[in-house]
Amino acid sequence: MMDIEKLSQRELNELKRRIDQRLRRVEGDGRRTLVERLADAKSVELVVFAVKGQAIRCRTLDQGEPVTFRPGAGVRSEAEAHILTVRPRKAWVYGRTTYLSGHVLGMRLDVATLRLAPLKLLDEWTWEPREEGWGEDDGPVMECLKPVIAAGPRPSFEMEQILPGLDPDDPDSDPIGQAVGLYEAGDVSQSFKVLHQCLEEDLRVLDAHAHLGNWVFGDPPRDWQAKLAQRHYAAGVAIGELSLGCDFKGVLPWNRIDNRPFLRCLHGLGLSHWAQGDFEAAGKIFERMLWLNPNDNQGARFCLLEVEARTSYRKSKS
């Protein structure tokens, strides 16, 4: 029988902690803290919002609670908008931040599970191929464009663009422009910070995914760079495709400016497949780009020719 009166203050505090913990377990998870739930879990699923040098800013998939995750083997190839399955090792709180260390068991891209609202397709009008200029310097139309033209008029849209903090009356408030300016000035860490802040505000900032991919890709990229860039581009494409569905037949022209983030992600995804030698996947993406943006401001038709000829990405750039 325990004599409570003989316990020290430290022992009393420990006893109180154990009693509180037992009560929470009896009453259910509703009274358990996030740290307790993380520490007791066999595995947890975390949504990645910002991959940093030594840690990853995440939120729990089930309840959206913020967690800073420290992988046991260090940050490797994790990417924003992906879901990590983690085996917890230790959970703790420092200041107001909840930390978790553990081992990454798996990573997947599953934007449907994130329950993101699809970006809106705005301002529909009819795209008419007869009103466009085709051919290079009045030369013959390239074969890859002929079926696009033959398909005739199609609906044209502008995809909603999310830019946290943008003031329409102040062009300098554009966070993507700020990030690009910082990057070009050599302040790489701050430029990534701005993009991460955008994604922590809203994972649907497609241009953040596009630029994260661009800045990882390299010219020409090493294999690990192409793989990591592919994850960034794929995240942006998958989020954009929530708006399109599997049977989208419309057009997203480059000259409708808010379509550009999605088209950049799509172009980058094609390049990253090509750089890894996956000609089939790259070819499908470049062909799709021609259907979405027939004027082809990004040069997908030329990439398609190189891919169909099985020209390596590195050789095409030499």
mmCIF file of C-alpha atoms in Angstrom:
data_model
loop_
_atom_site.group_PDB
_atom_site.id
_atom_site.type_symbol
_atom_site.label_atom_id
_atom_site.label_comp_id
_atom_site.label_asym_id
_atom_site.label_seq_id
_atom_site.Cartn_x
_atom_site.Cartn_y
_atom_site.Cartn_z
ATOM 1 C CA MET A 1 0.000 0.000 0.000
ATOM 2 C CA MET A 2 1.450 3.355 -1.046
ATOM 3 C CA ASP A 3 1.809 5.991 1.667
ATOM 4 C CA ILE A 4 1.115 9.195 -0.272
ATOM 5 C CA GLU A 5 2.164 11.424 2.624
ATOM 6 C CA LYS A 6 5.723 10.091 2.393
ATOM 7 C CA LEU A 7 6.096 10.813 -1.326
ATOM 8 C CA SER A 8 8.314 13.651 -2.466
ATOM 9 C CA GLN A 9 6.935 16.413 -4.675
ATOM 10 C CA ARG A 10 8.648 14.857 -7.671
ATOM 11 C CA GLU A 11 7.068 11.479 -6.922
ATOM 12 C CA LEU A 12 3.669 13.122 -6.442
ATOM 13 C CA ASN A 13 3.967 14.854 -9.812
ATOM 14 C CA GLU A 14 4.892 11.573 -11.477
ATOM 15 C CA LEU A 15 1.946 9.831 -9.819
ATOM 16 C CA LYS A 16 -0.398 12.575 -10.975
ATOM 17 C CA ARG A 17 0.948 12.264 -14.526
ATOM 18 C CA ARG A 18 0.330 8.517 -14.543
ATOM 19 C CA ILE A 19 -3.203 8.922 -13.180
ATOM 20 C CA ASP A 20 -4.017 11.585 -15.790
ATOM 21 C CA GLN A 21 -2.616 9.382 -18.532
ATOM 22 C CA ARG A 22 -4.696 6.412 -17.345
ATOM 23 C CA LEU A 23 -7.850 8.551 -17.221
ATOM 24 C CA ARG A 24 -7.290 9.758 -20.762
ATOM 25 C CA ARG A 25 -6.933 6.194 -21.978
ATOM 26 C CA VAL A 26 -10.112 5.149 -20.176
ATOM 27 C CA GLU A 27 -12.065 8.121 -21.551
ATOM 28 C CA GLY A 28 -10.691 7.737 -25.080
ATOM 29 C CA ASP A 29 -8.390 9.645 -27.404
ATOM 30 C CA GLY A 30 -10.438 12.817 -27.051
ATOM 31 C CA ARG A 31 -8.485 13.824 -23.940
ATOM 32 C CA ARG A 32 -5.099 12.499 -25.039
ATOM 33 C CA THR A 33 -2.515 14.969 -26.216
ATOM 34 C CA LEU A 34 -1.020 14.829 -29.691
ATOM 35 C CA VAL A 35 2.346 13.799 -28.242
ATOM 36 C CA GLU A 36 0.760 10.881 -26.396
ATOM 37 C CA ARG A 37 -1.085 9.709 -29.480
ATOM 38 C CA LEU A 38 2.042 9.952 -31.623
ATOM 39 C CA ALA A 39 4.209 8.168 -29.077
ATOM 40 C CA ASP A 40 1.759 5.285 -28.682
ATOM 41 C CA ALA A 41 1.001 4.783 -32.373
ATOM 42 C CA LYS A 42 2.552 1.905 -34.293
ATOM 43 C CA SER A 43 2.521 4.108 -37.379
ATOM 44 C CA VAL A 44 1.244 7.566 -38.303
ATOM 45 C CA GLU A 45 0.507 9.249 -41.613
ATOM 46 C CA LEU A 46 1.832 12.755 -42.141
ATOM 47 C CA VAL A 47 1.162 15.194 -44.979
ATOM 48 C CA VAL A 48 4.324 17.034 -46.039
ATOM 49 C CA PHE A 49 4.079 20.826 -46.317
ATOM 50 C CA ALA A 50 7.708 21.972 -46.177
ATOM 51 C CA VAL A 51 10.896 19.923 -46.542
ATOM 52 C CA LYS A 52 13.783 21.685 -44.831
ATOM 53 C CA GLY A 53 17.411 20.863 -44.150
ATOM 54 C CA GLN A 54 17.032 18.807 -40.986
ATOM 55 C CA ALA A 55 13.284 18.505 -40.551
ATOM 56 C CA ILE A 56 9.971 18.306 -42.375
ATOM 57 C CA ARG A 57 6.963 20.440 -41.523
ATOM 58 C CA CYS A 58 3.909 18.186 -41.651
ATOM 59 C CA ARG A 59 0.351 17.811 -40.495
ATOM 60 C CA THR A 60 -1.296 14.619 -39.353
ATOM 61 C CA LEU A 61 -3.443 13.180 -42.118
ATOM 62 C CA ASP A 62 -6.397 12.356 -39.884
ATOM 63 C CA GLN A 63 -6.775 15.615 -37.935
ATOM 64 C CA GLY A 64 -4.468 18.121 -39.604
ATOM 65 C CA GLU A 65 -2.406 18.814 -36.475
ATOM 66 C CA PRO A 66 1.007 20.443 -37.123
ATOM 67 C CA VAL A 67 4.067 18.287 -36.472
ATOM 68 C CA THR A 68 7.743 18.839 -37.203
ATOM 69 C CA PHE A 69 9.145 15.483 -38.238
ATOM 70 C CA ARG A 70 12.811 14.543 -37.929
ATOM 71 C CA PRO A 71 13.531 11.404 -39.999
ATOM 72 C CA GLY A 72 15.862 8.901 -38.414
ATOM 73 C CA ALA A 73 18.112 8.846 -41.474
ATOM 74 C CA GLY A 74 17.814 12.570 -42.166
ATOM 75 C CA VAL A 75 15.877 14.348 -44.891
ATOM 76 C CA ARG A 76 16.357 12.503 -48.174
ATOM 77 C CA SER A 77 13.859 12.516 -51.038
ATOM 78 C CA GLU A 78 10.649 13.581 -49.321
ATOM 79 C CA ALA A 79 8.559 16.140 -51.210
ATOM 80 C CA GLU A 80 5.707 18.504 -50.474
ATOM 81 C CA ALA A 81 2.077 17.297 -50.802
ATOM 82 C CA HIS A 82 3.180 13.675 -50.360
ATOM 83 C CA ILE A 83 2.000 11.449 -47.517
ATOM 84 C CA LEU A 84 4.585 9.808 -45.271
ATOM 85 C CA THR A 85 3.908 6.649 -43.313
ATOM 86 C CA VAL A 86 6.117 6.879 -40.232
ATOM 87 C CA ARG A 87 7.011 4.509 -37.418
ATOM 88 C CA PRO A 88 7.379 6.834 -34.398
ATOM 89 C CA ARG A 89 10.432 6.672 -32.193
ATOM 90 C CA LYS A 90 9.979 9.693 -29.945
ATOM 91 C CA ALA A 91 7.495 12.556 -29.659
ATOM 92 C CA TRP A 92 7.984 15.723 -27.637
ATOM 93 C CA VAL A 93 7.042 19.385 -27.360
ATOM 94 C CA TYR A 94 9.511 22.257 -27.377
ATOM 95 C CA GLY A 95 8.025 25.701 -27.005
ATOM 96 C CA ARG A 96 4.797 25.537 -28.965
ATOM 97 C CA THR A 97 6.039 23.028 -31.526
ATOM 98 C CA THR A 98 5.321 19.298 -31.512
ATOM 99 C CA TYR A 99 8.236 17.201 -32.746
ATOM 100 C CA LEU A 100 8.345 13.606 -33.889
ATOM 101 C CA SER A 101 11.326 11.445 -34.721
ATOM 102 C CA GLY A 102 11.018 8.107 -36.424
ATOM 103 C CA HIS A 103 11.567 5.976 -39.485
ATOM 104 C CA VAL A 104 9.872 6.576 -42.842
ATOM 105 C CA LEU A 105 8.159 3.352 -43.875
ATOM 106 C CA GLY A 106 6.778 4.695 -47.128
ATOM 107 C CA MET A 107 5.835 7.755 -49.152
ATOM 108 C CA ARG A 108 2.997 8.188 -51.619
ATOM 109 C CA LEU A 109 1.278 10.875 -53.660
ATOM 110 C CA ASP A 110 -2.474 10.628 -53.082
ATOM 111 C CA VAL A 111 -4.058 14.057 -53.469
ATOM 112 C CA ALA A 112 -7.599 12.655 -53.342
ATOM 113 C CA THR A 113 -6.955 11.637 -49.726
ATOM 114 C CA LEU A 114 -5.951 15.213 -48.864
ATOM 115 C CA ARG A 115 -9.517 16.397 -49.543
ATOM 116 C CA LEU A 116 -8.371 19.517 -51.373
ATOM 117 C CA ALA A 117 -10.978 21.665 -53.086
ATOM 118 C CA PRO A 118 -10.423 21.478 -56.872
ATOM 119 C CA LEU A 119 -9.178 24.683 -58.452
ATOM 120 C CA LYS A 120 -11.964 26.370 -60.375
ATOM 121 C CA LEU A 121 -12.080 26.424 -64.165
ATOM 122 C CA LEU A 122 -13.121 29.971 -65.014
ATOM 123 C CA ASP A 123 -14.358 32.117 -67.894
ATOM 124 C CA GLU A 124 -15.276 29.494 -70.477
ATOM 125 C CA TRP A 125 -15.147 30.446 -74.132
ATOM 126 C CA THR A 126 -14.659 28.565 -77.388
ATOM 127 C CA TRP A 127 -11.194 27.931 -78.770
ATOM 128 C CA GLU A 128 -11.287 27.894 -82.566
ATOM 129 C CA PRO A 129 -8.278 26.308 -84.348
ATOM 130 C CA ARG A 130 -9.122 28.074 -87.624
ATOM 131 C CA GLU A 131 -8.304 31.379 -85.944
ATOM 132 C CA GLU A 132 -4.809 30.294 -84.930
ATOM 133 C CA GLY A 133 -1.592 30.525 -86.913
ATOM 134 C CA TRP A 134 -0.023 27.137 -87.672
ATOM 135 C CA GLY A 135 3.287 26.079 -89.116
ATOM 136 C CA GLU A 136 6.756 27.527 -88.708
ATOM 137 C CA ASP A 137 7.286 30.610 -90.916
ATOM 138 C CA ASP A 138 4.325 29.596 -93.099
ATOM 139 C CA GLY A 139 5.814 26.122 -93.485
ATOM 140 C CA PRO A 140 3.885 22.838 -93.236
ATOM 141 C CA VAL A 141 2.027 21.964 -90.060
ATOM 142 C CA MET A 142 3.871 19.444 -87.893
ATOM 143 C CA GLU A 143 2.315 15.974 -87.862
ATOM 144 C CA CYS A 144 1.807 15.999 -84.088
ATOM 145 C CA LEU A 145 -0.439 19.076 -84.391
ATOM 146 C CA LYS A 146 -2.673 17.822 -87.207
ATOM 147 C CA PRO A 147 -5.043 15.736 -85.011
ATOM 148 C CA VAL A 148 -5.287 18.635 -82.546
ATOM 149 C CA ILE A 149 -6.401 20.960 -85.335
ATOM 150 C CA ALA A 150 -8.705 18.362 -86.883
ATOM 151 C CA ALA A 151 -10.575 17.950 -83.590
ATOM 152 C CA GLY A 152 -12.108 21.370 -84.201
ATOM 153 C CA PRO A 153 -13.442 23.924 -81.703
ATOM 154 C CA ARG A 154 -13.203 23.092 -78.005
ATOM 155 C CA PRO A 155 -14.027 24.891 -74.752
ATOM 156 C CA SER A 156 -11.233 27.018 -73.310
ATOM 157 C CA PHE A 157 -10.780 27.744 -69.604
ATOM 158 C CA GLU A 158 -8.510 29.558 -67.177
ATOM 159 C CA MET A 159 -7.549 27.580 -64.084
ATOM 160 C CA GLU A 160 -7.869 29.342 -60.748
ATOM 161 C CA GLN A 161 -4.488 30.339 -59.326
ATOM 162 C CA ILE A 162 -3.839 30.478 -55.576
ATOM 163 C CA LEU A 163 -1.294 33.083 -54.440
ATOM 164 C CA PRO A 164 -1.358 33.628 -50.651
ATOM 165 C CA GLY A 165 -0.854 37.240 -49.638
ATOM 166 C CA LEU A 166 -1.256 38.659 -53.143
ATOM 167 C CA ASP A 167 -2.612 42.204 -53.292
ATOM 168 C CA PRO A 168 -4.041 42.746 -56.810
ATOM 169 C CA ASP A 169 -3.065 46.415 -56.552
ATOM 170 C CA ASP A 170 0.541 45.623 -55.623
ATOM 171 C CA PRO A 171 2.468 43.439 -58.121
ATOM 172 C CA ASP A 172 5.400 43.240 -55.698
ATOM 173 C CA SER A 173 3.215 41.276 -53.272
ATOM 174 C CA ASP A 174 3.251 38.218 -55.564
ATOM 175 C CA PRO A 175 4.986 35.548 -53.413
ATOM 176 C CA ILE A 176 6.191 33.561 -56.433
ATOM 177 C CA GLY A 177 7.772 36.683 -57.893
ATOM 178 C CA GLN A 178 9.402 37.347 -54.528
ATOM 179 C CA ALA A 179 10.782 33.800 -54.386
ATOM 180 C CA VAL A 180 12.157 34.020 -57.930
ATOM 181 C CA GLY A 181 13.773 37.366 -57.169
ATOM 182 C CA LEU A 182 15.456 35.960 -54.073
ATOM 183 C CA TYR A 183 16.650 32.886 -55.942
ATOM 184 C CA GLU A 184 18.121 34.903 -58.797
ATOM 185 C CA ALA A 185 19.837 37.169 -56.260
ATOM 186 C CA GLY A 186 21.529 34.126 -54.723
ATOM 187 C CA ASP A 187 19.427 33.930 -51.545
ATOM 188 C CA VAL A 188 18.371 30.338 -52.172
ATOM 189 C CA SER A 189 17.366 29.451 -48.607
ATOM 190 C CA GLN A 190 15.056 32.455 -48.313
ATOM 191 C CA SER A 191 13.504 31.731 -51.713
ATOM 192 C CA PHE A 192 12.652 28.186 -50.606
ATOM 193 C CA LYS A 193 11.254 29.596 -47.364
ATOM 194 C CA VAL A 194 8.814 31.794 -49.297
ATOM 195 C CA LEU A 195 7.624 28.827 -51.379
ATOM 196 C CA HIS A 196 7.229 26.702 -48.247
ATOM 197 C CA GLN A 197 5.186 29.441 -46.591
ATOM 198 C CA CYS A 198 2.884 29.413 -49.612
ATOM 199 C CA LEU A 199 2.379 25.659 -49.381
ATOM 200 C CA GLU A 200 1.827 25.724 -45.631
ATOM 201 C CA GLU A 201 -0.934 28.220 -46.361
ATOM 202 C CA ASP A 202 -2.399 26.199 -49.245
ATOM 203 C CA LEU A 203 -1.015 23.098 -50.974
ATOM 204 C CA ARG A 204 -2.790 24.197 -54.159
ATOM 205 C CA VAL A 205 -0.168 26.848 -54.975
ATOM 206 C CA LEU A 206 0.854 25.084 -58.184
ATOM 207 C CA ASP A 207 3.607 27.542 -59.049
ATOM 208 C CA ALA A 208 5.348 26.703 -55.769
ATOM 209 C CA HIS A 209 5.495 23.040 -56.807
ATOM 210 C CA ALA A 210 6.708 24.046 -60.275
ATOM 211 C CA HIS A 211 9.531 26.232 -58.973
ATOM 212 C CA LEU A 212 10.619 23.721 -56.335
ATOM 213 C CA GLY A 213 10.941 21.244 -59.190
ATOM 214 C CA ASN A 214 12.776 23.715 -61.418
ATOM 215 C CA TRP A 215 15.333 24.578 -58.765
ATOM 216 C CA VAL A 216 16.073 20.941 -57.990
ATOM 217 C CA PHE A 217 16.171 19.746 -61.602
ATOM 218 C CA GLY A 218 19.597 20.985 -62.697
ATOM 219 C CA ASP A 219 20.849 21.329 -66.279
ATOM 220 C CA PRO A 220 21.397 18.567 -67.074
ATOM 221 C CA PRO A 221 20.135 16.871 -63.915
ATOM 222 C CA ARG A 222 21.753 14.040 -62.062
ATOM 223 C CA ASP A 223 19.529 11.019 -61.540
ATOM 224 C CA TRP A 224 18.583 11.946 -57.959
ATOM 225 C CA GLN A 225 17.750 15.492 -59.053
ATOM 226 C CA ALA A 226 15.441 14.281 -61.815
ATOM 227 C CA LYS A 227 13.670 11.913 -59.411
ATOM 228 C CA LEU A 228 13.146 14.563 -56.744
ATOM 229 C CA ALA A 229 12.077 17.180 -59.284
ATOM 230 C CA GLN A 230 9.607 14.655 -60.683
ATOM 231 C CA ARG A 231 7.937 14.396 -57.274
ATOM 232 C CA HIS A 232 7.472 18.169 -57.111
ATOM 233 C CA TYR A 233 6.073 18.388 -60.632
ATOM 234 C CA ALA A 234 3.850 15.336 -60.122
ATOM 235 C CA ALA A 235 2.325 16.914 -57.020
ATOM 236 C CA GLY A 236 1.406 20.066 -58.930
ATOM 237 C CA VAL A 237 -0.007 18.073 -61.843
ATOM 238 C CA ALA A 238 -2.062 15.810 -59.576
ATOM 239 C CA ILE A 239 -3.559 18.775 -57.716
ATOM 240 C CA GLY A 240 -4.399 20.526 -60.978
ATOM 241 C CA GLU A 241 -5.964 17.379 -62.389
ATOM 242 C CA LEU A 242 -8.518 17.382 -59.581
ATOM 243 C CA SER A 243 -10.170 20.120 -61.648
ATOM 244 C CA LEU A 244 -9.970 18.272 -64.964
ATOM 245 C CA GLY A 245 -11.078 14.733 -64.284
ATOM 246 C CA CYS A 246 -10.289 11.833 -66.588
ATOM 247 C CA ASP A 247 -12.378 12.971 -69.578
ATOM 248 C CA PHE A 248 -11.421 16.655 -69.889
ATOM 249 C CA LYS A 249 -11.538 17.707 -73.554
ATOM 250 C CA GLY A 250 -10.981 21.423 -73.152
ATOM 251 C CA VAL A 251 -8.075 23.785 -73.736
ATOM 252 C CA LEU A 252 -5.895 25.598 -71.179
ATOM 253 C CA PRO A 253 -4.054 28.162 -73.335
ATOM 254 C CA TRP A 254 -0.757 29.627 -72.159
ATOM 255 C CA ASN A 255 -1.957 33.134 -73.005
ATOM 256 C CA ARG A 256 -4.520 32.823 -70.228
ATOM 257 C CA ILE A 257 -1.935 33.552 -67.572
ATOM 258 C CA ASP A 258 -3.341 31.607 -64.644
ATOM 259 C CA ASN A 259 -3.014 28.371 -66.645
ATOM 260 C CA ARG A 260 0.758 28.710 -66.630
ATOM 261 C CA PRO A 261 1.501 27.142 -63.214
ATOM 262 C CA PHE A 262 -0.255 23.903 -64.202
ATOM 263 C CA LEU A 263 1.399 23.885 -67.633
ATOM 264 C CA ARG A 264 4.808 24.469 -66.013
ATOM 265 C CA CYS A 265 4.260 21.480 -63.730
ATOM 266 C CA LEU A 266 3.206 19.342 -66.681
ATOM 267 C CA HIS A 267 6.221 20.407 -68.754
ATOM 268 C CA GLY A 268 8.593 19.736 -65.867
ATOM 269 C CA LEU A 269 7.062 16.312 -65.317
ATOM 270 C CA GLY A 270 7.674 15.438 -68.959
ATOM 271 C CA LEU A 271 11.279 16.632 -68.773
ATOM 272 C CA SER A 272 11.973 14.680 -65.587
ATOM 273 C CA HIS A 273 10.650 11.459 -67.148
ATOM 274 C CA TRP A 274 12.745 12.127 -70.243
ATOM 275 C CA ALA A 275 15.868 12.816 -68.167
ATOM 276 C CA GLN A 276 15.427 9.410 -66.512
ATOM 277 C CA GLY A 277 15.084 7.651 -69.853
ATOM 278 C CA ASP A 278 11.340 6.986 -69.611
ATOM 279 C CA PHE A 279 10.549 7.962 -73.197
ATOM 280 C CA GLU A 280 7.038 6.503 -73.183
ATOM 281 C CA ALA A 281 5.854 8.461 -70.135
ATOM 282 C CA ALA A 282 7.527 11.638 -71.386
ATOM 283 C CA GLY A 283 5.962 11.274 -74.832
ATOM 284 C CA LYS A 284 2.459 10.925 -73.402
ATOM 285 C CA ILE A 285 2.913 14.083 -71.347
ATOM 286 C CA PHE A 286 4.263 16.178 -74.227
ATOM 287 C CA GLU A 287 1.442 14.974 -76.467
ATOM 288 C CA ARG A 288 -1.097 15.882 -73.811
ATOM 289 C CA MET A 289 0.445 19.337 -73.528
ATOM 290 C CA LEU A 290 -0.247 19.909 -77.224
ATOM 291 C CA TRP A 291 -3.923 19.102 -76.695
ATOM 292 C CA LEU A 292 -4.165 21.375 -73.663
ATOM 293 C CA ASN A 293 -2.154 24.250 -75.136
ATOM 294 C CA PRO A 294 -2.105 23.838 -78.932
ATOM 295 C CA ASN A 295 -0.129 27.048 -79.508
ATOM 296 C CA ASP A 296 2.669 25.268 -77.614
ATOM 297 C CA ASN A 297 4.487 28.220 -76.114
ATOM 298 C CA GLN A 298 6.680 25.768 -74.159
ATOM 299 C CA GLY A 299 8.003 23.818 -77.140
ATOM 300 C CA ALA A 300 6.433 20.474 -76.250
ATOM 301 C CA ARG A 301 6.263 19.540 -79.957
ATOM 302 C CA PHE A 302 10.046 19.669 -80.239
ATOM 303 C CA CYS A 303 10.465 17.640 -77.053
ATOM 304 C CA LEU A 304 8.027 15.089 -78.469
ATOM 305 C CA LEU A 305 10.105 14.718 -81.649
ATOM 306 C CA GLU A 306 13.265 14.103 -79.605
ATOM 307 C CA VAL A 307 11.519 11.601 -77.348
ATOM 308 C CA GLU A 308 10.010 9.699 -80.274
ATOM 309 C CA ALA A 309 13.509 9.490 -81.782
ATOM 310 C CA ARG A 310 14.761 8.102 -78.440
ATOM 311 C CA THR A 311 17.279 10.915 -78.105
ATOM 312 C CA SER A 312 18.632 11.091 -74.564
ATOM 313 C CA TYR A 313 17.874 14.257 -72.636
ATOM 314 C CA ARG A 314 21.562 14.914 -72.046
ATOM 315 C CA LYS A 315 22.373 14.555 -75.750
ATOM 316 C CA SER A 316 19.512 16.879 -76.715
ATOM 317 C CA LYS A 317 21.089 19.601 -74.577
ATOM 318 C CA SER A 318 24.629 19.161 -75.879
#
